[in-house]
Coordinates of C-alpha atoms in Angstrom, one line a residue:
Chain A
M388 CA 18.4 -24.0 -5.3
F389 CA 17.7 -21.0 -3.0
S390 CA 21.1 -21.0 -1.6
H391 CA 22.5 -21.1 -5.0
D392 CA 20.3 -18.4 -6.1
K393 CA 21.3 -16.3 -3.1
L394 CA 25.1 -16.9 -3.9
L395 CA 24.6 -15.8 -7.6
F396 CA 22.6 -12.8 -6.4
A397 CA 25.4 -11.9 -3.9
G398 CA 27.9 -12.4 -6.6
I399 CA 26.0 -10.0 -9.0
L400 CA 25.6 -7.4 -6.2
T401 CA 29.3 -7.5 -5.2
V402 CA 30.4 -7.0 -9.0
G403 CA 28.0 -4.3 -9.3
L404 CA 29.1 -2.5 -6.3
L405 CA 32.7 -2.9 -7.3
A406 CA 32.4 -1.8 -10.8
A407 CA 30.0 1.1 -10.5
P408 CA 27.1 2.2 -8.3
A409 CA 24.1 -0.2 -8.2
S410 CA 22.2 2.5 -10.1
A411 CA 24.4 2.0 -13.1
F412 CA 21.9 -1.0 -13.6
D413 CA 19.7 0.1 -16.3
F414 CA 16.3 -0.8 -14.5
G415 CA 13.3 1.6 -14.4
R416 CA 13.3 5.3 -15.3
P417 CA 13.7 8.3 -13.1
A418 CA 10.5 9.4 -11.4
T419 CA 9.7 13.2 -12.0
P420 CA 8.8 15.5 -9.1
A421 CA 5.5 16.1 -10.9
E422 CA 4.5 12.5 -10.9
I423 CA 5.8 11.9 -7.5
K424 CA 3.5 14.5 -6.1
L425 CA 0.6 12.8 -8.0
W426 CA 1.0 9.8 -5.9
D427 CA 2.7 10.8 -2.8
I428 CA -0.5 10.9 -0.8
D429 CA 0.4 9.7 2.6
V430 CA -0.1 11.7 5.7
G431 CA 2.2 11.2 8.8
P432 CA 1.3 11.8 12.4
D433 CA 3.3 15.1 12.3
G434 CA 1.1 16.3 9.4
K435 CA 3.6 16.0 6.7
G436 CA 1.8 15.3 3.5
L437 CA -1.4 17.2 4.5
P438 CA -2.5 19.4 1.6
D439 CA -3.4 23.1 1.9
G440 CA -7.2 23.7 2.5
S441 CA -9.5 23.3 5.4
G442 CA -13.0 22.1 6.2
T443 CA -15.6 22.8 8.8
A444 CA -17.7 20.1 10.9
V445 CA -20.9 22.0 9.5
Q446 CA -19.8 21.6 6.0
G447 CA -18.7 17.9 6.8
K448 CA -22.3 17.0 8.1
Q449 CA -23.6 17.4 4.3
V450 CA -20.8 15.6 3.0
F451 CA -21.1 12.6 5.4
A452 CA -24.7 12.4 4.5
D453 CA -24.3 12.3 0.9
N454 CA -21.2 10.2 1.0
C455 CA -20.9 8.1 4.3
A456 CA -24.0 7.6 6.2
A457 CA -25.3 4.8 3.8
C458 CA -22.5 2.5 5.3
H459 CA -21.6 4.2 8.6
G460 CA -25.2 5.2 9.6
D461 CA -26.5 8.7 10.5
N462 CA -24.0 10.4 13.1
G463 CA -21.6 7.5 12.5
Q464 CA -23.4 4.9 14.4
G465 CA -25.8 2.0 13.5
G466 CA -24.5 1.4 9.9
I467 CA -23.5 -1.7 8.2
K468 CA -19.8 -0.8 8.5
D469 CA -17.5 0.3 11.2
R470 CA -18.9 2.6 13.8
L471 CA -17.2 5.8 13.7
A472 CA -18.5 7.5 16.9
G473 CA -18.9 6.9 20.7
G474 CA -17.5 3.8 22.7
Q475 CA -15.2 5.9 24.8
G476 CA -14.4 4.2 28.3
T477 CA -15.4 0.7 26.9
L478 CA -11.9 -0.5 25.8
A479 CA -11.1 -2.3 29.0
S480 CA -14.7 -4.1 29.1
N481 CA -15.9 -7.2 27.9
A482 CA -17.6 -5.5 25.0
P483 CA -15.1 -2.8 23.7
V484 CA -16.3 -0.3 21.0
K485 CA -13.6 0.6 18.9
T486 CA -14.3 3.9 17.0
V487 CA -12.4 7.0 15.8
G488 CA -13.1 8.5 19.2
S489 CA -12.5 5.7 21.5
F490 CA -9.5 4.1 19.7
W491 CA -7.7 5.9 16.9
P492 CA -4.6 7.6 18.3
Y493 CA -3.9 10.2 15.5
A494 CA -6.6 12.6 13.7
T495 CA -4.0 12.7 10.8
T496 CA -4.8 9.0 10.2
L497 CA -8.4 9.9 9.7
F498 CA -7.5 12.4 6.9
D499 CA -5.2 9.7 5.2
Y500 CA -7.8 7.1 5.4
I501 CA -10.7 9.0 4.1
H502 CA -8.6 10.4 1.4
R503 CA -7.3 7.2 0.1
A504 CA -10.1 4.7 0.6
M505 CA -13.3 6.5 1.2
P506 CA -16.1 6.5 0.1
Y507 CA -15.8 2.7 -0.5
P508 CA -17.5 2.7 -3.9
T509 CA -15.5 5.9 -5.4
P510 CA -12.3 6.2 -3.4
G511 CA -10.5 9.5 -3.9
S512 CA -13.6 11.0 -5.3
L513 CA -13.7 13.8 -2.4
S514 CA -12.0 17.1 -2.8
T515 CA -9.5 18.3 -0.3
E516 CA -11.8 20.6 1.2
E517 CA -14.5 17.9 1.5
T518 CA -12.0 15.6 3.0
Y519 CA -11.0 18.1 5.7
A520 CA -14.8 18.7 6.2
V521 CA -15.7 15.2 6.8
T522 CA -12.8 14.6 9.1
A523 CA -14.0 17.7 11.1
Y524 CA -17.5 16.3 11.3
I525 CA -16.3 12.9 12.5
L526 CA -14.2 14.5 15.2
S527 CA -17.2 16.6 16.3
L528 CA -19.4 13.5 16.4
N529 CA -17.0 12.3 19.0
G530 CA -16.7 15.5 21.0
I531 CA -12.9 16.0 19.9
I532 CA -13.7 19.2 18.4
P533 CA -16.7 21.5 18.8
A534 CA -19.8 21.1 16.3
D535 CA -18.7 24.5 14.7
G536 CA -15.0 23.5 14.6
K537 CA -12.7 23.6 11.7
V538 CA -9.6 21.5 10.7
D539 CA -6.6 22.1 8.3
K540 CA -3.1 21.0 7.9
D541 CA -1.9 23.1 10.9
S542 CA -4.5 22.1 13.5
L543 CA -5.2 18.4 12.5
P544 CA -1.8 17.1 13.9
K545 CA -2.1 19.2 17.0
I546 CA -5.3 17.4 18.0
R547 CA -4.8 15.1 21.0
M548 CA -7.1 12.1 20.3
P549 CA -8.6 10.6 23.5
N550 CA -6.7 7.2 23.1
R551 CA -3.4 8.9 22.1
D552 CA -1.7 6.9 25.0
G553 CA -3.4 3.8 24.5
F554 CA -0.8 1.9 22.6
V555 CA 2.1 -0.2 23.7
P556 CA 4.4 -1.1 21.1
Q557 CA 5.6 -4.5 20.7
P558 CA 9.1 -4.4 22.1
E559 CA 10.7 -6.1 19.0
F560 CA 9.4 -3.3 16.7
D561 CA 9.0 -0.6 19.1
P562 CA 9.5 2.6 16.8
A563 CA 11.1 4.6 19.6
K564 CA 14.0 1.9 20.3
L565 CA 14.3 0.0 17.3
F566 CA 16.9 1.9 15.3
R567 CA 18.5 3.8 18.3
R568 CA 22.2 3.6 18.0
K569 CA 23.9 1.3 20.6
Chain B
M354 CA -10.4 -40.7 5.8
G355 CA -13.4 -39.8 7.8
V356 CA -15.0 -38.1 4.9
A357 CA -18.7 -38.1 4.0
A358 CA -19.4 -41.1 1.8
S359 CA -19.8 -40.4 -1.9
E360 CA -23.4 -40.6 -3.3
V361 CA -22.1 -42.7 -6.3
A362 CA -22.1 -46.5 -6.0
R363 CA -18.6 -47.7 -4.7
A364 CA -16.8 -50.5 -6.7
E365 CA -17.5 -53.3 -4.2
T366 CA -15.5 -55.7 -6.3
L367 CA -12.8 -55.2 -9.0
A368 CA -15.6 -56.2 -11.5
D369 CA -17.4 -53.0 -10.5
V370 CA -14.4 -50.8 -11.8
P371 CA -15.4 -49.2 -15.0
D372 CA -13.4 -50.4 -18.0
R373 CA -10.5 -48.5 -19.2
A374 CA -11.1 -46.1 -22.2
P375 CA -9.7 -43.4 -24.1
G376 CA -10.0 -40.3 -22.1
A377 CA -10.7 -36.5 -22.8
D378 CA -8.8 -34.5 -25.2
L379 CA -5.7 -32.8 -24.0
S380 CA -6.1 -29.0 -23.2
A381 CA -4.3 -25.8 -22.9
H382 CA -4.6 -26.0 -19.0
S383 CA -5.4 -29.0 -16.7
E384 CA -8.4 -28.7 -14.4
R385 CA -8.8 -30.6 -11.2
S386 CA -10.8 -33.7 -11.5
R387 CA -14.6 -33.3 -11.2
F388 CA -14.4 -35.8 -8.2
A389 CA -12.1 -33.7 -6.2
K390 CA -14.3 -31.1 -4.6
L391 CA -11.8 -28.4 -3.2
D392 CA -13.2 -25.0 -2.5
R393 CA -12.3 -22.0 -0.4
I394 CA -15.3 -20.6 1.9
P395 CA -15.9 -16.8 1.6
E396 CA -16.7 -15.4 4.8
A397 CA -17.8 -11.9 6.0
T398 CA -16.7 -11.5 9.7
P399 CA -16.3 -14.3 12.5
G400 CA -19.2 -16.6 12.3
K401 CA -20.7 -15.4 9.1
R402 CA -19.7 -17.9 6.5
N403 CA -20.9 -18.9 3.1
V404 CA -22.3 -15.3 2.6
D405 CA -22.9 -13.6 -0.7
P406 CA -19.4 -13.1 -2.3
G407 CA -20.3 -9.3 -2.3
D408 CA -20.2 -9.4 1.5
A409 CA -17.2 -11.5 1.8
I410 CA -13.8 -9.9 3.3
N411 CA -11.9 -13.1 3.0
S412 CA -11.9 -16.7 1.7
K413 CA -10.5 -19.5 3.7
T414 CA -8.1 -22.5 2.5
P415 CA -9.6 -25.9 2.9
H416 CA -6.8 -27.4 5.0
Q417 CA -8.8 -30.6 5.7
K418 CA -8.6 -31.6 2.2
L419 CA -5.1 -30.8 1.4
V420 CA -1.9 -32.9 1.7
G421 CA 1.7 -32.0 1.6
N422 CA 3.3 -28.7 2.4
I423 CA 2.2 -26.4 -0.4
T424 CA -1.2 -24.8 -0.8
P425 CA -2.5 -25.1 -4.4
T426 CA -2.4 -21.7 -6.0
D427 CA -6.3 -21.3 -6.4
L428 CA -6.9 -22.4 -2.6
H429 CA -4.4 -19.9 -1.1
Y430 CA -6.5 -18.0 1.3
E431 CA -7.4 -14.6 0.3
R432 CA -8.0 -11.4 2.5
S433 CA -8.7 -8.3 0.3
H434 CA -9.9 -4.9 1.6
S435 CA -11.6 -3.4 -1.4
G436 CA -12.1 -6.3 -4.0
V437 CA -9.7 -7.6 -6.4
P438 CA -8.4 -5.0 -8.9
D439 CA -8.3 -6.0 -12.6
I440 CA -4.8 -4.6 -13.4
D441 CA -3.3 -4.5 -16.9
P442 CA 0.4 -4.8 -16.3
A443 CA 1.1 -2.7 -19.3
Q444 CA -0.7 0.1 -17.1
H445 CA 0.7 -0.8 -13.7
R446 CA 3.9 0.9 -12.4
L447 CA 5.9 0.7 -9.1
L448 CA 7.1 4.1 -7.8
V449 CA 10.2 3.8 -5.3
H450 CA 10.9 7.3 -3.7
G451 CA 11.2 9.1 -0.4
M452 CA 14.5 9.3 1.2
V453 CA 16.3 8.1 -1.7
Q454 CA 19.1 9.6 -4.0
K455 CA 17.3 8.2 -7.1
P456 CA 13.6 8.0 -7.2
L457 CA 12.6 5.6 -9.8
V458 CA 9.6 4.0 -11.6
F459 CA 9.4 0.3 -12.6
S460 CA 7.2 -1.7 -14.8
L461 CA 6.6 -5.5 -14.4
D462 CA 9.0 -6.0 -17.2
D463 CA 11.7 -4.1 -15.4
L464 CA 11.2 -6.3 -12.3
K465 CA 11.4 -9.6 -14.3
R466 CA 14.8 -8.5 -15.9
M467 CA 16.3 -8.3 -12.4
P468 CA 18.2 -10.8 -10.6
S469 CA 15.4 -12.9 -8.6
V470 CA 14.8 -15.0 -5.6
T471 CA 12.5 -18.0 -5.2
R472 CA 11.3 -19.0 -1.8
I473 CA 8.6 -21.0 -0.2
V474 CA 7.0 -19.2 2.6
F475 CA 3.7 -19.1 4.4
I476 CA 1.4 -15.9 4.5
E477 CA -1.0 -15.7 7.3
C478 CA -3.7 -13.1 8.1
T479 CA -3.4 -11.9 11.7
G480 CA -7.0 -12.8 12.0
N481 CA -6.3 -16.6 11.5
G482 CA -7.9 -18.5 14.5
W483 CA -10.1 -15.8 15.6
E484 CA -12.9 -18.1 15.7
N485 CA -11.8 -19.5 19.1
W486 CA -11.0 -16.3 20.8
K487 CA -14.1 -16.1 23.3
K488 CA -15.8 -19.6 22.5
A489 CA -15.5 -22.8 20.6
D490 CA -18.5 -23.4 17.9
P491 CA -18.5 -27.2 17.8
D492 CA -19.6 -27.1 14.3
L493 CA -16.4 -25.6 12.9
T494 CA -14.0 -27.4 10.6
V495 CA -10.3 -26.6 10.4
Q496 CA -11.0 -24.5 7.4
N497 CA -13.1 -22.2 9.4
T498 CA -10.7 -22.0 12.3
H499 CA -7.3 -22.0 10.4
G500 CA -8.2 -21.3 6.7
L501 CA -6.4 -17.9 6.8
V502 CA -2.9 -19.2 6.2
S503 CA -1.4 -20.8 3.3
T504 CA 2.1 -21.7 1.8
N505 CA 3.3 -20.9 -1.9
E506 CA 6.3 -20.5 -3.7
W507 CA 7.1 -17.0 -4.7
T508 CA 9.5 -15.5 -7.1
G509 CA 10.6 -11.9 -7.2
V510 CA 13.0 -9.1 -6.8
P511 CA 14.8 -8.9 -3.3
L512 CA 14.0 -5.6 -1.6
K513 CA 17.7 -5.2 -1.2
F514 CA 18.2 -4.9 -4.8
L515 CA 15.6 -2.2 -5.1
V516 CA 17.0 -0.3 -2.1
D517 CA 20.5 -0.3 -3.8
L518 CA 19.0 0.8 -7.3
V519 CA 17.4 4.0 -5.7
A520 CA 20.2 4.5 -3.3
K521 CA 18.3 4.6 -0.1
D522 CA 19.7 7.1 2.5
K523 CA 21.2 5.5 5.5
G524 CA 19.1 7.6 7.6
S525 CA 15.9 5.8 6.2
T526 CA 14.8 3.2 8.7
W527 CA 11.0 2.7 7.7
M528 CA 9.4 2.0 4.5
L529 CA 5.8 2.6 3.5
A530 CA 4.4 0.1 1.2
E531 CA 1.1 0.9 -0.8
G532 CA -1.2 -1.1 -2.9
G533 CA -3.1 -0.3 -5.9
D534 CA -6.4 -1.6 -4.8
G535 CA -9.4 0.7 -4.0
A536 CA -8.3 0.8 -0.3
G537 CA -5.0 1.9 -1.1
V538 CA -3.8 -0.5 1.6
D539 CA -0.6 0.9 3.1
R540 CA 1.7 -0.2 6.0
S541 CA 4.8 0.9 7.6
I542 CA 7.5 -1.5 7.6
P543 CA 10.6 -1.3 9.8
L544 CA 13.8 -1.9 7.8
T545 CA 15.5 -4.2 10.1
E546 CA 18.5 -6.4 8.8
E547 CA 16.2 -9.3 8.6
I548 CA 13.3 -7.7 6.6
V549 CA 15.9 -6.0 4.2
N550 CA 17.4 -9.2 3.7
E551 CA 14.3 -11.4 3.3
A552 CA 11.7 -9.3 1.9
F553 CA 11.1 -9.2 -1.7
V554 CA 8.5 -8.1 -4.7
A555 CA 7.0 -10.9 -6.1
Y556 CA 5.7 -11.5 -9.6
G557 CA 5.7 -15.3 -9.5
Q558 CA 3.6 -17.7 -7.6
N559 CA 4.0 -21.5 -7.8
G560 CA 5.8 -20.8 -11.1
E561 CA 3.3 -18.9 -12.7
P562 CA 2.4 -15.0 -12.7
L563 CA 0.7 -14.0 -9.4
R564 CA -3.2 -14.6 -9.4
P565 CA -5.1 -11.5 -9.3
A566 CA -6.4 -12.3 -5.8
H567 CA -3.0 -12.7 -4.6
G568 CA -1.6 -9.3 -6.0
F569 CA -1.1 -9.5 -9.7
P570 CA 1.0 -8.0 -11.3
M571 CA 3.3 -7.6 -8.2
R572 CA 3.0 -7.8 -4.2
L573 CA 5.4 -7.7 -1.4
V574 CA 6.3 -10.7 0.3
M575 CA 7.4 -10.6 3.8
P576 CA 8.3 -14.0 5.0
G577 CA 7.2 -14.5 8.7
F578 CA 5.3 -11.2 9.1
E579 CA 1.5 -10.6 9.5
G580 CA -0.3 -11.0 6.2
N581 CA -1.6 -7.3 5.7
L582 CA 2.2 -6.2 5.4
N583 CA 2.4 -8.3 2.4
I584 CA 1.1 -5.5 0.2
K585 CA -0.7 -6.7 -2.9
W586 CA -1.0 -4.8 -6.2
L587 CA 2.0 -2.9 -4.8
R588 CA 2.5 0.4 -6.5
R589 CA 4.4 2.5 -4.2
L590 CA 7.6 2.1 -1.8
K591 CA 8.3 5.3 0.1
F592 CA 11.5 5.4 2.4
G593 CA 11.2 7.5 5.5
N594 CA 12.6 7.6 9.2
A595 CA 9.3 7.0 11.1
P596 CA 6.2 5.0 10.8
W597 CA 3.2 6.6 9.2
M598 CA 0.6 5.5 11.6
T599 CA -1.6 4.3 8.9
R600 CA -5.2 3.1 9.7
W601 CA -3.9 -0.3 9.4
E602 CA -1.3 -0.2 12.1
T603 CA -3.4 1.9 14.6
A604 CA -7.3 1.3 14.2
R605 CA -6.7 -2.3 12.8
Y606 CA -4.4 -5.0 13.4
T607 CA -3.4 -3.6 16.9
Q608 CA -4.3 -6.1 19.9
L609 CA -6.6 -4.9 22.5
L610 CA -5.4 -6.3 25.8
A611 CA -7.6 -6.8 28.9
N612 CA -6.5 -3.4 30.5
G613 CA -7.7 -1.5 27.5
K614 CA -4.3 -0.8 26.2
A615 CA -3.6 -2.0 22.7
R616 CA -0.4 -3.6 21.5
Q617 CA 1.0 -2.2 18.3
F618 CA 3.5 -3.3 15.7
Q619 CA 3.0 -7.0 16.6
L620 CA 4.3 -7.7 13.1
R621 CA 5.6 -11.4 13.4
M622 CA 3.4 -14.2 13.1
E623 CA 3.9 -16.6 16.0
T624 CA 4.8 -20.2 16.4
N625 CA 1.6 -22.4 15.5
S626 CA 0.2 -25.6 14.5
V627 CA -3.1 -27.5 13.9
I628 CA -4.2 -31.1 13.2
T629 CA -6.1 -31.1 9.9
Q630 CA -6.6 -34.8 9.9
P631 CA -8.8 -35.8 11.6
S632 CA -10.5 -32.4 12.3
G633 CA -13.8 -30.6 13.0
M634 CA -16.9 -32.2 11.4
M635 CA -15.1 -35.4 10.4
Q636 CA -16.0 -39.0 11.8
I637 CA -13.3 -41.7 12.5
Q638 CA -13.4 -45.4 13.2
P639 CA -11.7 -47.3 16.1
G640 CA -8.3 -48.8 15.2
Y641 CA -5.8 -47.2 13.1
N642 CA -5.8 -43.7 12.3
R643 CA -3.2 -41.4 11.0
I644 CA -2.9 -37.9 12.5
S645 CA -1.7 -35.2 10.2
G646 CA -1.5 -31.5 10.4
L647 CA 0.4 -28.3 9.5
A648 CA 3.0 -26.3 11.7
W649 CA 4.6 -23.0 11.0
S650 CA 6.4 -20.1 12.7
G651 CA 7.3 -16.6 11.7
H652 CA 10.7 -17.0 13.6
G653 CA 12.1 -19.6 11.4
K654 CA 11.9 -23.4 11.0
I655 CA 9.7 -25.7 13.0
A656 CA 12.0 -27.7 15.2
K657 CA 9.4 -30.3 16.4
V658 CA 5.8 -30.9 16.7
E659 CA 4.0 -32.8 19.5
I660 CA 0.8 -34.6 19.6
S661 CA -1.4 -35.5 22.6
T662 CA -4.3 -37.9 22.0
D663 CA -5.3 -37.9 25.6
G664 CA -6.3 -34.3 26.2
A665 CA -2.6 -32.7 26.7
Q666 CA -1.7 -35.1 29.3
T667 CA 1.0 -37.0 27.5
W668 CA 2.9 -35.9 24.3
K669 CA 4.5 -37.9 21.4
Q670 CA 6.7 -36.5 18.8
A671 CA 5.3 -36.4 15.2
Q672 CA 7.3 -36.9 12.1
L673 CA 7.9 -33.8 9.8
A674 CA 7.7 -34.0 6.0
Q675 CA 10.7 -32.9 4.5
P676 CA 12.0 -30.4 3.5
V677 CA 11.5 -28.3 6.7
L678 CA 11.8 -24.5 5.4
S679 CA 12.2 -21.4 7.5
K680 CA 8.8 -19.6 7.6
A681 CA 7.1 -22.1 5.5
Q682 CA 4.4 -24.5 6.7
V683 CA 5.4 -28.0 7.3
R684 CA 3.1 -31.2 7.4
F685 CA 3.5 -33.5 10.4
Q686 CA 2.0 -36.9 11.1
M687 CA 1.7 -39.7 13.6
D688 CA 0.2 -43.2 13.9
W689 CA -2.5 -43.6 16.3
V690 CA -4.7 -46.4 17.2
W691 CA -7.9 -45.0 18.6
D692 CA -9.6 -47.3 21.3
G693 CA -13.1 -45.8 20.7
K694 CA -13.3 -44.0 23.7
P695 CA -13.9 -40.4 23.9
T696 CA -10.8 -38.2 24.1
R697 CA -9.3 -35.1 22.8
I698 CA -6.4 -34.6 20.5
V699 CA -4.2 -31.5 20.2
S700 CA -0.8 -30.5 18.7
R701 CA 1.9 -28.1 19.8
S702 CA 4.9 -26.9 17.9
T703 CA 8.2 -25.6 18.9
D704 CA 10.5 -23.6 16.4
E705 CA 14.2 -23.5 16.2
Q706 CA 14.4 -20.4 18.3
G707 CA 12.8 -22.3 21.2
N708 CA 9.3 -20.5 20.8
A709 CA 6.8 -22.9 21.9
Q710 CA 3.1 -22.7 20.9
P711 CA 1.1 -21.8 24.1
D712 CA -1.8 -23.7 25.5
R713 CA -5.2 -21.9 25.5
Q714 CA -5.2 -20.9 29.2
T715 CA -1.6 -19.3 28.9
F716 CA -2.4 -17.6 25.9
I717 CA -5.7 -16.1 27.1
A718 CA -4.1 -15.3 30.5
A719 CA -1.5 -13.0 28.4
M720 CA -3.8 -11.6 25.8
G721 CA -7.4 -11.5 27.2
T722 CA -10.2 -12.2 24.7
N723 CA -10.4 -8.9 23.2
A724 CA -7.3 -9.0 21.2
L725 CA -8.8 -10.4 17.8
F726 CA -5.3 -10.9 16.1
H727 CA -2.3 -13.3 16.4
Y728 CA -4.3 -16.2 17.9
N729 CA -2.0 -19.2 18.1
A730 CA -3.2 -21.2 21.1
Q731 CA -3.2 -24.9 20.7
Q732 CA -6.1 -26.3 18.9
T733 CA -8.0 -29.1 20.6
W734 CA -10.4 -31.4 18.8
S735 CA -12.8 -33.5 20.8
I736 CA -13.9 -37.1 19.8
D737 CA -16.9 -38.7 21.2
D738 CA -17.8 -42.5 21.5
A739 CA -19.2 -42.3 18.1
G740 CA -16.0 -41.0 16.5
R741 CA -17.4 -37.6 16.0
V742 CA -14.7 -34.8 15.6
R743 CA -15.6 -31.4 17.0
N744 CA -14.0 -28.1 17.8
V745 CA -13.8 -27.4 21.6
L746 CA -11.6 -25.2 23.9
A747 CA -9.0 -26.9 26.0

């Protein structure tokens, strides 16, 4: 049945390609630039996708107390959910502690994840400024930026996280080699 | 069967069997027999079972009570990262954009009008098997140790078809898939030939609409690849030319090795198998026993399953239940006469690519004990002289 479907499907595709571009199929509707902008929230390690704005660790301390400490504990430790600070130097031990400071390779990921998924009960409820601020605060808790530090779309991708070189890609899907022309 | 005796009086003679009589009225949908107790087990973290559902992060398939190759829809394992959204398909949309010539928005109705594929594949949480990383709790059932893999028939639209509709740029080699759940779970997916040819956006599950826990109204199905890539409640596919390094592929689902480095983009699920009958917390009798279990591989079809009933000293090939499908679980079985002496039973599978399931020592030597994910070492069950089956490390 599956192979039959595959044949049928291949046939449809072939006919489509011969007769007209595949886009000639009348499926869906064009996405407007405005609505793409509304949903296009992802942030890459190069900082692409980061919005304008900025936040300081000092501001972030209050945002964290109001929105994050209930689950992650004061200062990002001792809460019921993931520990966010400390743990550096433990990864090769029998009791590794994986935190933003000890494990995460990119600071951009922190902004992206807070923005899309946090706070857990009301994801997306923090403003851009608040998201930058709490990102800065968590980085400062880990000693990655100073306690009076500030982050924005230019500085965040330039931060070198302590465990940046701690990852070894599985050879089969190594991004550096996977699609290299032979 | 090695299951607990029913509390109800058994029919000792044929005279004890209740008379026939007219049964219940027919209904809009059939329920499972009230005598068949089949439940998943919600779990918080390894070792924290039967928790308040509000604290659970996954719910495991009762493999010890199932037969055949397919997992019943309501018993397919679930791993959700921010609960199960209650999505009205009339208000759900899939945006496909990025490095494409024609960014498009699709509704569920749009997908259902397109050419479809139907395929039976397993989906496995990368955390499946994590119970036995460091030690073996003797009280675990196979539901506890291996309940995070299930096999269903999925129906949907080939990724290739969507790729052609939006006219993806040739230079786009990676795709971001994003869910419509509270966590907005997102993963970067390399557009290898295999993935472009095999991935699909599913709206059907075992012949019906997806269940909400499994991604209603639409999810990505990635045959053979780690569960977290099979994005549920799919609402966005974005094409690009490099991975996004999301939280899920950096801080989670990366394998911490003994030297402190972590393996990243370990996307394919490995060759695996487990004996489900008899398994943890069951009791068997001397004499004839049938050993049965499940085998699967993210590399393709299972080629053979071997079973040892003497603690991995000698091996015998098991029968495989047909059809054996690529990247789907297959049931295996073997006759066994137990002599009543304490022993250990274990299975090992080999797939069509020649990948063999490793024994535990080999596996731990390669991965250490901090990796947490992709545990596929051979599972050993011990049997004592009273016939009690328990979870042990080999």
